[in-house]
PDB file of C-alpha atoms in Angstrom:
ATOM      1  CA  UNK A   1      59.696   8.616  50.771  1.00 44.00           C
ATOM      2  CA  UNK A   2      56.737   6.219  50.833  1.00 47.00           C
ATOM      3  CA  UNK A   3      54.388   9.199  51.178  1.00 45.00           C
ATOM      4  CA  UNK A   4      55.948  10.910  48.134  1.00 43.00           C
ATOM      5  CA  UNK A   5      55.717   7.840  45.895  1.00 43.00           C
ATOM      6  CA  UNK A   6      52.042   7.387  46.744  1.00 42.00           C
ATOM      7  CA  UNK A   7      51.188  10.857  45.395  1.00 43.00           C
ATOM      8  CA  UNK A   8      53.088  10.600  42.108  1.00 42.00           C
ATOM      9  CA  UNK A   9      50.502   8.558  40.091  1.00 46.00           C
ATOM     10  CA  UNK A  10      47.646  10.977  40.727  1.00 44.00           C
ATOM     11  CA  UNK A  11      49.752  14.036  39.830  1.00 44.00           C
ATOM     12  CA  UNK A  12      51.117  12.515  36.609  1.00 45.00           C
ATOM     13  CA  UNK A  13      47.829  11.278  35.113  1.00 43.00           C
ATOM     14  CA  UNK A  14      46.491  13.932  32.665  1.00 48.00           C
ATOM     15  CA  UNK A  15      42.868  14.882  33.349  1.00 45.00           C
ATOM     16  CA  UNK A  16      41.958  14.350  29.720  1.00 43.00           C
ATOM     17  CA  UNK A  17      43.145  10.714  29.878  1.00 42.00           C
ATOM     18  CA  UNK A  18      41.052  10.015  32.910  1.00 42.00           C
ATOM     19  CA  UNK A  19      37.926  11.517  31.354  1.00 40.00           C
ATOM     20  CA  UNK A  20      38.358   9.785  27.992  1.00 40.00           C
ATOM     21  CA  UNK A  21      38.637   6.388  29.628  1.00 40.00           C
ATOM     22  CA  UNK A  22      35.083   6.768  30.944  1.00 40.00           C
ATOM     23  CA  UNK A  23      33.394   7.252  27.540  1.00 37.00           C
ATOM     24  CA  UNK A  24      31.187   4.162  26.956  1.00 43.00           C
ATOM     25  CA  UNK A  25      31.584   2.394  23.598  1.00 40.00           C
ATOM     26  CA  UNK A  26      27.814   2.633  22.957  1.00 36.00           C
ATOM     27  CA  UNK A  27      28.081   6.380  22.348  1.00 34.00           C
ATOM     28  CA  UNK A  28      30.054   5.847  19.156  1.00 34.00           C
ATOM     29  CA  UNK A  29      27.531   6.077  16.263  1.00 35.00           C
ATOM     30  CA  UNK A  30      27.199   3.097  13.954  1.00 33.00           C
ATOM     31  CA  UNK A  31      24.981   2.353  10.996  1.00 33.00           C
ATOM     32  CA  UNK A  32      22.913  -0.062  13.088  1.00 33.00           C
ATOM     33  CA  UNK A  33      22.077   2.777  15.454  1.00 34.00           C
ATOM     34  CA  UNK A  34      20.081   4.602  12.772  1.00 35.00           C
ATOM     35  CA  UNK A  35      16.434   4.287  13.794  1.00 41.00           C
ATOM     36  CA  UNK A  36      14.017   2.589  11.398  1.00 47.00           C
ATOM     37  CA  UNK A  37      11.151   4.488   9.808  1.00 45.00           C
ATOM     38  CA  UNK A  38      13.223   7.547   8.917  1.00 49.00           C
ATOM     39  CA  UNK A  39      11.702   9.992   6.403  1.00 54.00           C
ATOM     40  CA  UNK A  40      11.569   8.696   2.856  1.00 76.00           C
ATOM     41  CA  UNK A  41      11.082   5.045   3.763  1.00 90.00           C
ATOM     42  CA  UNK A  42       7.788   3.168   3.512  1.00 94.00           C
ATOM     43  CA  UNK A  43       6.931   0.830   6.375  1.00 95.00           C
ATOM     44  CA  UNK A  44       5.676  -2.545   5.127  1.00 95.00           C
ATOM     45  CA  UNK A  45       4.353  -5.720   6.734  1.00 95.00           C
ATOM     46  CA  UNK A  46       4.178  -8.930   4.676  1.00 95.00           C
ATOM     47  CA  UNK A  47       1.449 -11.484   5.426  1.00 95.00           C
ATOM     48  CA  UNK A  48       1.538 -14.946   3.844  1.00 93.00           C
ATOM     49  CA  UNK A  49       0.071 -18.283   4.984  1.00 89.00           C
ATOM     50  CA  UNK A  50       2.946 -20.074   3.259  1.00 90.00           C
ATOM     51  CA  UNK A  51       6.329 -19.392   4.959  1.00 91.00           C
ATOM     52  CA  UNK A  52       8.153 -19.907   1.658  1.00 91.00           C
ATOM     53  CA  UNK A  53       6.064 -17.209  -0.026  1.00 91.00           C
ATOM     54  CA  UNK A  54       6.662 -14.871   2.894  1.00 92.00           C
ATOM     55  CA  UNK A  55      10.428 -15.373   2.915  1.00 93.00           C
ATOM     56  CA  UNK A  56      10.609 -14.836  -0.844  1.00 93.00           C
ATOM     57  CA  UNK A  57       8.801 -11.479  -0.789  1.00 94.00           C
ATOM     58  CA  UNK A  58      10.571 -10.309   2.376  1.00 94.00           C
ATOM     59  CA  UNK A  59      13.973 -11.058   0.865  1.00 94.00           C
ATOM     60  CA  UNK A  60      13.074  -9.098  -2.273  1.00 94.00           C
ATOM     61  CA  UNK A  61      11.953  -6.032  -0.340  1.00 95.00           C
ATOM     62  CA  UNK A  62      14.695  -6.145   2.310  1.00 93.00           C
ATOM     63  CA  UNK A  63      17.281  -5.240  -0.332  1.00 93.00           C
ATOM     64  CA  UNK A  64      15.579  -1.936  -1.126  1.00 94.00           C
ATOM     65  CA  UNK A  65      16.562   1.167   0.883  1.00 94.00           C
ATOM     66  CA  UNK A  66      13.086   2.656   0.290  1.00 94.00           C
ATOM     67  CA  UNK A  67      11.477  -0.093   2.380  1.00 95.00           C
ATOM     68  CA  UNK A  68      11.335  -0.498   6.163  1.00 94.00           C
ATOM     69  CA  UNK A  69       9.971  -3.967   6.959  1.00 94.00           C
ATOM     70  CA  UNK A  70       7.925  -4.381  10.121  1.00 92.00           C
ATOM     71  CA  UNK A  71       6.782  -7.451  12.014  1.00 86.00           C
ATOM     72  CA  UNK A  72       5.742  -8.541  15.486  1.00 78.00           C
ATOM     73  CA  UNK A  73       4.314  -5.751  17.642  1.00 79.00           C
ATOM     74  CA  UNK A  74       5.029  -3.151  14.929  1.00 84.00           C
ATOM     75  CA  UNK A  75       3.138  -4.993  12.178  1.00 87.00           C
ATOM     76  CA  UNK A  76      -0.215  -3.242  12.613  1.00 87.00           C
ATOM     77  CA  UNK A  77       1.392   0.186  12.336  1.00 89.00           C
ATOM     78  CA  UNK A  78       2.863  -0.317   8.852  1.00 92.00           C
ATOM     79  CA  UNK A  79       1.800   2.050   6.085  1.00 94.00           C
ATOM     80  CA  UNK A  80       1.416  -0.855   3.664  1.00 95.00           C
ATOM     81  CA  UNK A  81       0.210  -4.393   4.356  1.00 94.00           C
ATOM     82  CA  UNK A  82       1.187  -6.817   1.597  1.00 94.00           C
ATOM     83  CA  UNK A  83      -0.832 -10.048   1.507  1.00 95.00           C
ATOM     84  CA  UNK A  84       0.755 -12.866  -0.509  1.00 95.00           C
ATOM     85  CA  UNK A  85      -1.497 -15.840  -1.363  1.00 93.00           C
ATOM     86  CA  UNK A  86      -2.155 -18.481  -4.008  1.00 91.00           C
ATOM     87  CA  UNK A  87      -5.865 -17.686  -4.215  1.00 88.00           C
ATOM     88  CA  UNK A  88      -8.370 -15.499  -2.384  1.00 87.00           C
ATOM     89  CA  UNK A  89      -9.938 -18.219  -0.252  1.00 86.00           C
ATOM     90  CA  UNK A  90     -11.888 -17.827   3.003  1.00 82.00           C
ATOM     91  CA  UNK A  91      -8.698 -17.502   5.057  1.00 88.00           C
ATOM     92  CA  UNK A  92      -7.315 -14.798   2.784  1.00 89.00           C
ATOM     93  CA  UNK A  93     -10.662 -12.963   2.775  1.00 87.00           C
ATOM     94  CA  UNK A  94     -10.738 -12.982   6.578  1.00 89.00           C
ATOM     95  CA  UNK A  95      -7.246 -11.470   6.705  1.00 92.00           C
ATOM     96  CA  UNK A  96      -8.119  -8.813   4.115  1.00 91.00           C
ATOM     97  CA  UNK A  97     -11.251  -7.859   6.043  1.00 89.00           C
ATOM     98  CA  UNK A  98      -9.266  -7.557   9.269  1.00 91.00           C
ATOM     99  CA  UNK A  99      -6.739  -5.279   7.584  1.00 92.00           C
ATOM    100  CA  UNK A 100      -9.539  -3.198   6.077  1.00 89.00           C
ATOM    101  CA  UNK A 101     -10.526  -2.099   9.574  1.00 89.00           C
ATOM    102  CA  UNK A 102      -6.997  -0.918  10.366  1.00 90.00           C
ATOM    103  CA  UNK A 103      -7.065   2.767   9.414  1.00 88.00           C
ATOM    104  CA  UNK A 104      -3.274   3.048   9.679  1.00 90.00           C
ATOM    105  CA  UNK A 105      -2.551   0.760   6.735  1.00 93.00           C
ATOM    106  CA  UNK A 106      -3.444   0.272   3.055  1.00 93.00           C
ATOM    107  CA  UNK A 107      -3.502  -3.216   1.598  1.00 94.00           C
ATOM    108  CA  UNK A 108      -1.884  -4.711  -1.485  1.00 93.00           C
ATOM    109  CA  UNK A 109      -2.443  -8.234  -2.789  1.00 94.00           C
ATOM    110  CA  UNK A 110       0.125 -10.470  -4.485  1.00 94.00           C
ATOM    111  CA  UNK A 111      -1.906 -13.404  -5.767  1.00 92.00           C
ATOM    112  CA  UNK A 112      -1.296 -16.543  -7.793  1.00 90.00           C
ATOM    113  CA  UNK A 113      -4.660 -16.550  -9.543  1.00 84.00           C
ATOM    114  CA  UNK A 114      -8.260 -15.415  -9.218  1.00 80.00           C
ATOM    115  CA  UNK A 115     -10.526 -18.374  -9.715  1.00 69.00           C
ATOM    116  CA  UNK A 116     -13.471 -16.163 -10.653  1.00 68.00           C
ATOM    117  CA  UNK A 117     -14.610 -12.587 -11.060  1.00 70.00           C
ATOM    118  CA  UNK A 118     -16.360 -12.977  -7.728  1.00 71.00           C
ATOM    119  CA  UNK A 119     -13.032 -13.639  -5.981  1.00 76.00           C
ATOM    120  CA  UNK A 120     -11.597 -10.470  -7.511  1.00 80.00           C
ATOM    121  CA  UNK A 121     -14.674  -8.488  -6.510  1.00 78.00           C
ATOM    122  CA  UNK A 122     -14.406  -9.877  -2.993  1.00 81.00           C
ATOM    123  CA  UNK A 123     -10.789  -8.737  -2.763  1.00 85.00           C
ATOM    124  CA  UNK A 124     -11.668  -5.222  -3.940  1.00 82.00           C
ATOM    125  CA  UNK A 125     -14.602  -5.050  -1.532  1.00 82.00           C
ATOM    126  CA  UNK A 126     -12.225  -6.079   1.255  1.00 84.00           C
ATOM    127  CA  UNK A 127     -10.222  -2.902   0.764  1.00 86.00           C
ATOM    128  CA  UNK A 128      -7.422  -4.114  -1.519  1.00 90.00           C
ATOM    129  CA  UNK A 129      -5.897  -1.041  -3.174  1.00 88.00           C
ATOM    130  CA  UNK A 130      -3.513  -2.776  -5.563  1.00 89.00           C
ATOM    131  CA  UNK A 131      -3.044  -6.211  -7.115  1.00 91.00           C
ATOM    132  CA  UNK A 132       0.029  -7.916  -8.569  1.00 91.00           C
ATOM    133  CA  UNK A 133       0.236 -11.419  -9.984  1.00 89.00           C
ATOM    134  CA  UNK A 134       2.719 -13.548  -8.085  1.00 89.00           C
ATOM    135  CA  UNK A 135       4.340 -14.741 -11.317  1.00 89.00           C
ATOM    136  CA  UNK A 136       5.189 -11.095 -12.106  1.00 90.00           C
ATOM    137  CA  UNK A 137       6.325 -10.172  -8.601  1.00 90.00           C
ATOM    138  CA  UNK A 138       9.977  -9.377  -9.184  1.00 93.00           C
ATOM    139  CA  UNK A 139      11.788  -6.859  -6.997  1.00 94.00           C
ATOM    140  CA  UNK A 140      11.097  -3.808  -9.178  1.00 94.00           C
ATOM    141  CA  UNK A 141       7.380  -4.551  -9.571  1.00 93.00           C
ATOM    142  CA  UNK A 142       7.004  -5.212  -5.849  1.00 94.00           C
ATOM    143  CA  UNK A 143       8.686  -1.895  -5.093  1.00 94.00           C
ATOM    144  CA  UNK A 144       6.458  -0.003  -7.545  1.00 93.00           C
ATOM    145  CA  UNK A 145       3.389  -1.674  -6.041  1.00 93.00           C
ATOM    146  CA  UNK A 146       4.356  -0.706  -2.480  1.00 94.00           C
ATOM    147  CA  UNK A 147       5.220   2.887  -3.398  1.00 93.00           C
ATOM    148  CA  UNK A 148       1.964   3.302  -5.326  1.00 91.00           C
ATOM    149  CA  UNK A 149      -0.069   2.021  -2.377  1.00 93.00           C
ATOM    150  CA  UNK A 150       1.776   4.306   0.044  1.00 92.00           C
ATOM    151  CA  UNK A 151       1.107   7.206  -2.338  1.00 90.00           C
ATOM    152  CA  UNK A 152      -2.633   6.583  -2.225  1.00 87.00           C
ATOM    153  CA  UNK A 153      -2.851   5.074  -5.704  1.00 87.00           C
ATOM    154  CA  UNK A 154      -4.490   1.917  -6.980  1.00 83.00           C
ATOM    155  CA  UNK A 155      -2.898  -0.698  -9.228  1.00 83.00           C
ATOM    156  CA  UNK A 156      -4.808  -3.320 -11.184  1.00 81.00           C
ATOM    157  CA  UNK A 157      -3.570  -5.141 -14.332  1.00 75.00           C
ATOM    158  CA  UNK A 158      -5.666  -4.327 -17.387  1.00 72.00           C
ATOM    159  CA  UNK A 159      -7.026  -7.832 -17.907  1.00 71.00           C
ATOM    160  CA  UNK A 160      -8.021  -8.082 -14.250  1.00 73.00           C
ATOM    161  CA  UNK A 161      -9.795  -4.733 -14.524  1.00 69.00           C
ATOM    162  CA  UNK A 162     -11.695  -6.101 -17.536  1.00 66.00           C
ATOM    163  CA  UNK A 163     -12.603  -9.212 -15.540  1.00 65.00           C
ATOM    164  CA  UNK A 164     -13.799  -7.056 -12.658  1.00 66.00           C
ATOM    165  CA  UNK A 165     -15.915  -4.858 -14.898  1.00 62.00           C
ATOM    166  CA  UNK A 166     -17.467  -7.864 -16.640  1.00 63.00           C
ATOM    167  CA  UNK A 167     -18.351  -9.337 -13.264  1.00 55.00           C
ATOM    168  CA  UNK A 168     -19.745  -6.082 -11.936  1.00 57.00           C
ATOM    169  CA  UNK A 169     -21.838  -5.499 -15.062  1.00 55.00           C
ATOM    170  CA  UNK A 170     -23.430  -8.910 -14.610  1.00 55.00           C
ATOM    171  CA  UNK A 171     -24.676  -8.077 -11.144  1.00 50.00           C
ATOM    172  CA  UNK A 172     -28.254  -6.955 -10.730  1.00 43.00           C
ATOM    173  CA  UNK A 173     -28.526  -3.309  -9.727  1.00 44.00           C
ATOM    174  CA  UNK A 174     -30.474  -2.706  -6.571  1.00 40.00           C
ATOM    175  CA  UNK A 175     -33.669  -0.708  -7.088  1.00 36.00           C
ATOM    176  CA  UNK A 176     -33.122   1.076  -3.778  1.00 38.00           C
ATOM    177  CA  UNK A 177     -29.594   2.439  -4.226  1.00 51.00           C
ATOM    178  CA  UNK A 178     -28.703   5.122  -1.651  1.00 47.00           C
ATOM    179  CA  UNK A 179     -25.938   6.369  -3.957  1.00 49.00           C
ATOM    180  CA  UNK A 180     -28.154   6.990  -6.991  1.00 47.00           C
ATOM    181  CA  UNK A 181     -28.543  10.725  -6.361  1.00 41.00           C
ATOM    182  CA  UNK A 182     -24.797  11.183  -5.899  1.00 45.00           C
ATOM    183  CA  UNK A 183     -24.076   9.270  -9.071  1.00 48.00           C
ATOM    184  CA  UNK A 184     -26.335  11.503 -11.130  1.00 48.00           C
ATOM    185  CA  UNK A 185     -24.328  14.545 -10.021  1.00 58.00           C
ATOM    186  CA  UNK A 186     -20.900  13.237 -11.095  1.00 70.00           C
ATOM    187  CA  UNK A 187     -19.064  16.209 -12.605  1.00 80.00           C
ATOM    188  CA  UNK A 188     -17.412  16.206 -16.015  1.00 80.00           C
ATOM    189  CA  UNK A 189     -13.984  16.436 -14.366  1.00 86.00           C
ATOM    190  CA  UNK A 190     -14.719  13.502 -12.060  1.00 87.00           C
ATOM    191  CA  UNK A 191     -16.014  11.399 -14.950  1.00 86.00           C
ATOM    192  CA  UNK A 192     -12.959  12.224 -17.068  1.00 89.00           C
ATOM    193  CA  UNK A 193     -10.536  11.249 -14.319  1.00 92.00           C
ATOM    194  CA  UNK A 194     -12.375   7.984 -13.641  1.00 91.00           C
ATOM    195  CA  UNK A 195     -12.287   7.221 -17.368  1.00 89.00           C
ATOM    196  CA  UNK A 196      -8.511   7.745 -17.383  1.00 92.00           C
ATOM    197  CA  UNK A 197      -8.161   5.478 -14.338  1.00 91.00           C
ATOM    198  CA  UNK A 198     -10.123   2.816 -16.223  1.00 90.00           C
ATOM    199  CA  UNK A 199      -7.558   3.074 -19.035  1.00 88.00           C
ATOM    200  CA  UNK A 200      -4.783   2.195 -16.599  1.00 89.00           C
ATOM    201  CA  UNK A 201      -3.269   5.667 -16.067  1.00 91.00           C
ATOM    202  CA  UNK A 202      -1.668   6.467 -12.723  1.00 91.00           C
ATOM    203  CA  UNK A 203      -1.865   9.771 -10.838  1.00 92.00           C
ATOM    204  CA  UNK A 204       1.072  11.418 -12.598  1.00 92.00           C
ATOM    205  CA  UNK A 205      -0.186  10.396 -16.043  1.00 93.00           C
ATOM    206  CA  UNK A 206      -3.697  11.676 -15.297  1.00 93.00           C
ATOM    207  CA  UNK A 207      -2.217  14.975 -14.087  1.00 92.00           C
ATOM    208  CA  UNK A 208      -0.279  15.405 -17.333  1.00 93.00           C
ATOM    209  CA  UNK A 209      -3.281  14.427 -19.451  1.00 91.00           C
ATOM    210  CA  UNK A 210      -5.703  16.820 -17.718  1.00 91.00           C
ATOM    211  CA  UNK A 211      -3.221  19.627 -16.900  1.00 90.00           C
ATOM    212  CA  UNK A 212      -4.095  19.428 -13.211  1.00 90.00           C
ATOM    213  CA  UNK A 213      -1.616  18.924 -10.381  1.00 91.00           C
ATOM    214  CA  UNK A 214      -1.171  15.440  -8.928  1.00 91.00           C
ATOM    215  CA  UNK A 215      -2.591  16.760  -5.649  1.00 89.00           C
ATOM    216  CA  UNK A 216      -5.769  17.883  -7.437  1.00 90.00           C
ATOM    217  CA  UNK A 217      -6.138  14.516  -9.146  1.00 92.00           C
ATOM    218  CA  UNK A 218      -5.829  12.708  -5.810  1.00 91.00           C
ATOM    219  CA  UNK A 219      -8.332  15.055  -4.159  1.00 88.00           C
ATOM    220  CA  UNK A 220     -10.901  14.687  -6.956  1.00 89.00           C
ATOM    221  CA  UNK A 221     -10.712  10.896  -6.959  1.00 92.00           C
ATOM    222  CA  UNK A 222     -10.802  10.766  -3.162  1.00 88.00           C
ATOM    223  CA  UNK A 223     -13.938  12.933  -3.176  1.00 85.00           C
ATOM    224  CA  UNK A 224     -15.663  10.598  -5.635  1.00 87.00           C
ATOM    225  CA  UNK A 225     -14.718   7.497  -3.652  1.00 88.00           C
ATOM    226  CA  UNK A 226     -15.860   9.058  -0.382  1.00 85.00           C
ATOM    227  CA  UNK A 227     -19.127  10.426  -1.766  1.00 82.00           C
ATOM    228  CA  UNK A 228     -20.081   7.159  -3.421  1.00 83.00           C
ATOM    229  CA  UNK A 229     -19.076   5.177  -0.311  1.00 84.00           C
ATOM    230  CA  UNK A 230     -16.699   3.005  -2.340  1.00 87.00           C
ATOM    231  CA  UNK A 231     -13.470   1.259  -1.376  1.00 86.00           C
ATOM    232  CA  UNK A 232     -10.878   2.525  -3.834  1.00 90.00           C
ATOM    233  CA  UNK A 233     -10.283   3.627  -7.420  1.00 89.00           C
ATOM    234  CA  UNK A 234     -10.936   0.236  -8.993  1.00 88.00           C
ATOM    235  CA  UNK A 235     -14.234  -0.019  -7.138  1.00 88.00           C
ATOM    236  CA  UNK A 236     -15.190   3.520  -8.264  1.00 87.00           C
ATOM    237  CA  UNK A 237     -14.391   2.762 -11.914  1.00 87.00           C
ATOM    238  CA  UNK A 238     -16.433  -0.430 -11.823  1.00 85.00           C
ATOM    239  CA  UNK A 239     -19.378   1.344 -10.248  1.00 83.00           C
ATOM    240  CA  UNK A 240     -19.261   4.241 -12.710  1.00 82.00           C
ATOM    241  CA  UNK A 241     -19.113   1.901 -15.712  1.00 82.00           C
ATOM    242  CA  UNK A 242     -21.901  -0.202 -14.357  1.00 78.00           C
ATOM    243  CA  UNK A 243     -24.082   2.909 -14.145  1.00 77.00           C
ATOM    244  CA  UNK A 244     -23.127   4.272 -17.563  1.00 75.00           C
ATOM    245  CA  UNK A 245     -21.306   7.352 -16.230  1.00 77.00           C
ATOM    246  CA  UNK A 246     -18.057   6.885 -18.150  1.00 77.00           C
TER     247      UNK A 246
END
């Protein structure tokens, strides 16, 4: 009898029960198991010397499903680097210049104020693709700024563009300009698109206005920027205006 009783448990345990008891809990999918950086999301790193400024912008963006915030070791790989400062001082300029040399990211600037046209010019020369005043940096405007940067577009408030152009026009033109020949060959289509950029139109609006596709608009503007050895759209508009091309 003892031998019989010892064999009963193994014969009465269903194989399916035994196998199901070995399934680890970690195999059950949860929302936290969804990997970051999935298609459709823009990876963003926020840089701010003031922790309060950083927390404020991070909290705004964290609520948006379109945004995937990065920090730590992943920071340098973000599609968009958002720099949040009071003014473009030497520390901010150093950070912008460092980001300019990171080919994996495009830079946006959320700034309290520009103390001069020179500070704005310095930011543009440092590779800033888009600017937003901190006082206007609500969640929707921050999102639009990030998406525009990720889409290869530039954003600059109209009055800041006017300030930039006034500053640029006051600079003395170099007599030995290696880009002079390229400038003289600016096509009518290139000039028209730069003029529309100077009026504050984005890619989609320029496409509708000129009856070209958005892809064509991007390619034309990229060609101009590359050929003239400029930083971005705002820089190209300033240079074209300064040389009387638009």
